[in-house]
């Protein structure tokens, strides 16, 4: 049983492992599904979302697993991993916001065309 305060390494590690497995399942589906095989993955927003999520979660997972070594032996590498992870997280959130905005703009453009 873990306390509700502190680092909670088991809960965090389990969560990160589940996210990594989910991203890997997406990539398996991407290379085996006929729907995705017909499309170019570089233009699919789902591909970029899964890729950024996988990279960001992997960095967090690696930095949490090797936290003691990095913080005491190689602080500059730990800081670099944290900054890269923050950048990837911000990029992922920006991608989600951009997707929602583009969907809203497409819906409003359809309504304008239908009313005209």
CSV table of C-alpha atoms in Angstrom, one decimal, residues 4-104:
chain,number,residue,atom,x,y,z
A,4,UNK,CA,-1.3,9.3,-1.0
A,5,UNK,CA,1.5,11.7,-0.7
A,6,UNK,CA,5.1,11.5,-2.1
A,7,UNK,CA,6.4,10.1,-5.3
A,8,UNK,CA,4.3,6.9,-5.5
A,9,UNK,CA,6.6,5.0,-7.8
A,10,UNK,CA,4.5,1.9,-8.2
A,11,UNK,CA,1.4,3.9,-9.3
A,12,UNK,CA,3.3,6.1,-11.6
A,13,UNK,CA,5.3,3.3,-13.1
A,14,UNK,CA,2.2,1.2,-13.7
A,15,UNK,CA,0.4,4.2,-15.3
A,16,UNK,CA,3.4,4.9,-17.6
A,17,UNK,CA,3.7,1.2,-18.5
A,18,UNK,CA,0.0,1.1,-19.5
A,19,UNK,CA,0.3,4.2,-21.7
A,20,UNK,CA,3.4,2.7,-23.4
A,21,UNK,CA,1.6,-0.6,-24.0
A,22,UNK,CA,-1.5,1.3,-25.4
A,23,UNK,CA,0.7,3.3,-27.8
A,24,UNK,CA,2.4,0.1,-28.9
A,25,UNK,CA,-1.0,-1.5,-29.6
A,26,UNK,CA,-1.9,1.5,-31.7
A,27,UNK,CA,1.3,1.0,-33.8
A,28,UNK,CA,0.6,-2.7,-34.2
A,29,UNK,CA,-2.9,-1.7,-35.4
A,30,UNK,CA,-1.4,0.9,-37.7
A,31,UNK,CA,0.8,-1.6,-39.5
A,32,UNK,CA,-1.8,-4.4,-39.7
A,33,UNK,CA,-5.1,-2.6,-40.4
A,34,UNK,CA,-6.3,-2.2,-43.9
A,35,UNK,CA,-7.8,1.2,-43.1
A,36,UNK,CA,-4.4,2.6,-42.0
A,37,UNK,CA,-2.4,0.8,-44.6
A,38,UNK,CA,-4.2,2.7,-47.4
A,39,UNK,CA,-3.4,6.1,-45.8
A,40,UNK,CA,-0.1,7.9,-45.3
A,41,UNK,CA,0.6,7.8,-41.5
A,42,UNK,CA,2.5,11.1,-41.7
A,43,UNK,CA,-0.8,13.0,-42.4
A,44,UNK,CA,-2.8,11.2,-39.7
A,45,UNK,CA,-3.1,13.3,-36.5
A,46,UNK,CA,-3.6,10.0,-34.6
A,47,UNK,CA,-0.1,8.9,-35.6
A,48,UNK,CA,1.5,12.1,-34.3
A,49,UNK,CA,-0.5,12.0,-31.1
A,50,UNK,CA,0.5,8.4,-30.4
A,51,UNK,CA,4.1,9.1,-31.3
A,52,UNK,CA,4.5,12.2,-29.1
A,53,UNK,CA,2.7,10.4,-26.3
A,54,UNK,CA,5.0,7.4,-26.6
A,55,UNK,CA,8.2,9.5,-26.6
A,56,UNK,CA,7.0,11.6,-23.7
A,57,UNK,CA,5.9,8.7,-21.6
A,58,UNK,CA,9.0,6.7,-22.3
A,59,UNK,CA,11.2,9.7,-21.2
A,60,UNK,CA,9.2,10.0,-18.0
A,61,UNK,CA,9.4,6.3,-17.4
A,62,UNK,CA,13.2,6.2,-18.0
A,63,UNK,CA,13.8,9.2,-15.8
A,64,UNK,CA,11.7,7.8,-13.0
A,65,UNK,CA,13.4,4.4,-13.1
A,66,UNK,CA,16.9,5.9,-13.0
A,67,UNK,CA,16.0,8.9,-10.8
A,68,UNK,CA,18.5,8.1,-8.0
A,69,UNK,CA,21.4,7.6,-10.4
A,70,UNK,CA,20.6,10.6,-12.5
A,71,UNK,CA,20.0,13.0,-9.7
A,72,UNK,CA,23.2,12.1,-7.8
A,73,UNK,CA,25.5,11.3,-10.7
A,74,UNK,CA,24.4,13.1,-13.8
A,75,UNK,CA,22.1,16.1,-13.0
A,76,UNK,CA,22.5,17.7,-16.4
A,77,UNK,CA,21.2,14.6,-18.1
A,78,UNK,CA,18.2,14.4,-15.7
A,79,UNK,CA,17.4,18.1,-16.4
A,80,UNK,CA,17.7,17.5,-20.2
A,81,UNK,CA,15.2,14.6,-19.9
A,82,UNK,CA,12.8,16.7,-17.9
A,83,UNK,CA,13.0,19.6,-20.4
A,84,UNK,CA,12.5,17.3,-23.4
A,85,UNK,CA,9.6,15.6,-21.7
A,86,UNK,CA,8.0,19.0,-20.9
A,87,UNK,CA,8.4,20.1,-24.5
A,88,UNK,CA,6.8,16.8,-25.8
A,89,UNK,CA,4.0,17.1,-23.3
A,90,UNK,CA,3.3,20.7,-24.4
A,91,UNK,CA,3.4,19.7,-28.1
A,92,UNK,CA,0.9,16.9,-27.4
A,93,UNK,CA,-1.4,19.3,-25.7
A,94,UNK,CA,-1.0,21.8,-28.5
A,95,UNK,CA,-1.9,19.1,-31.0
A,96,UNK,CA,-5.0,18.2,-29.1
A,97,UNK,CA,-6.1,21.9,-28.9
A,98,UNK,CA,-5.3,22.3,-32.6
A,99,UNK,CA,-7.4,19.3,-33.5
A,100,UNK,CA,-10.4,20.6,-31.5
A,101,UNK,CA,-10.1,24.0,-33.0
A,102,UNK,CA,-9.9,22.6,-36.6
A,103,UNK,CA,-13.0,20.4,-36.0
A,104,UNK,CA,-14.9,23.4,-34.6
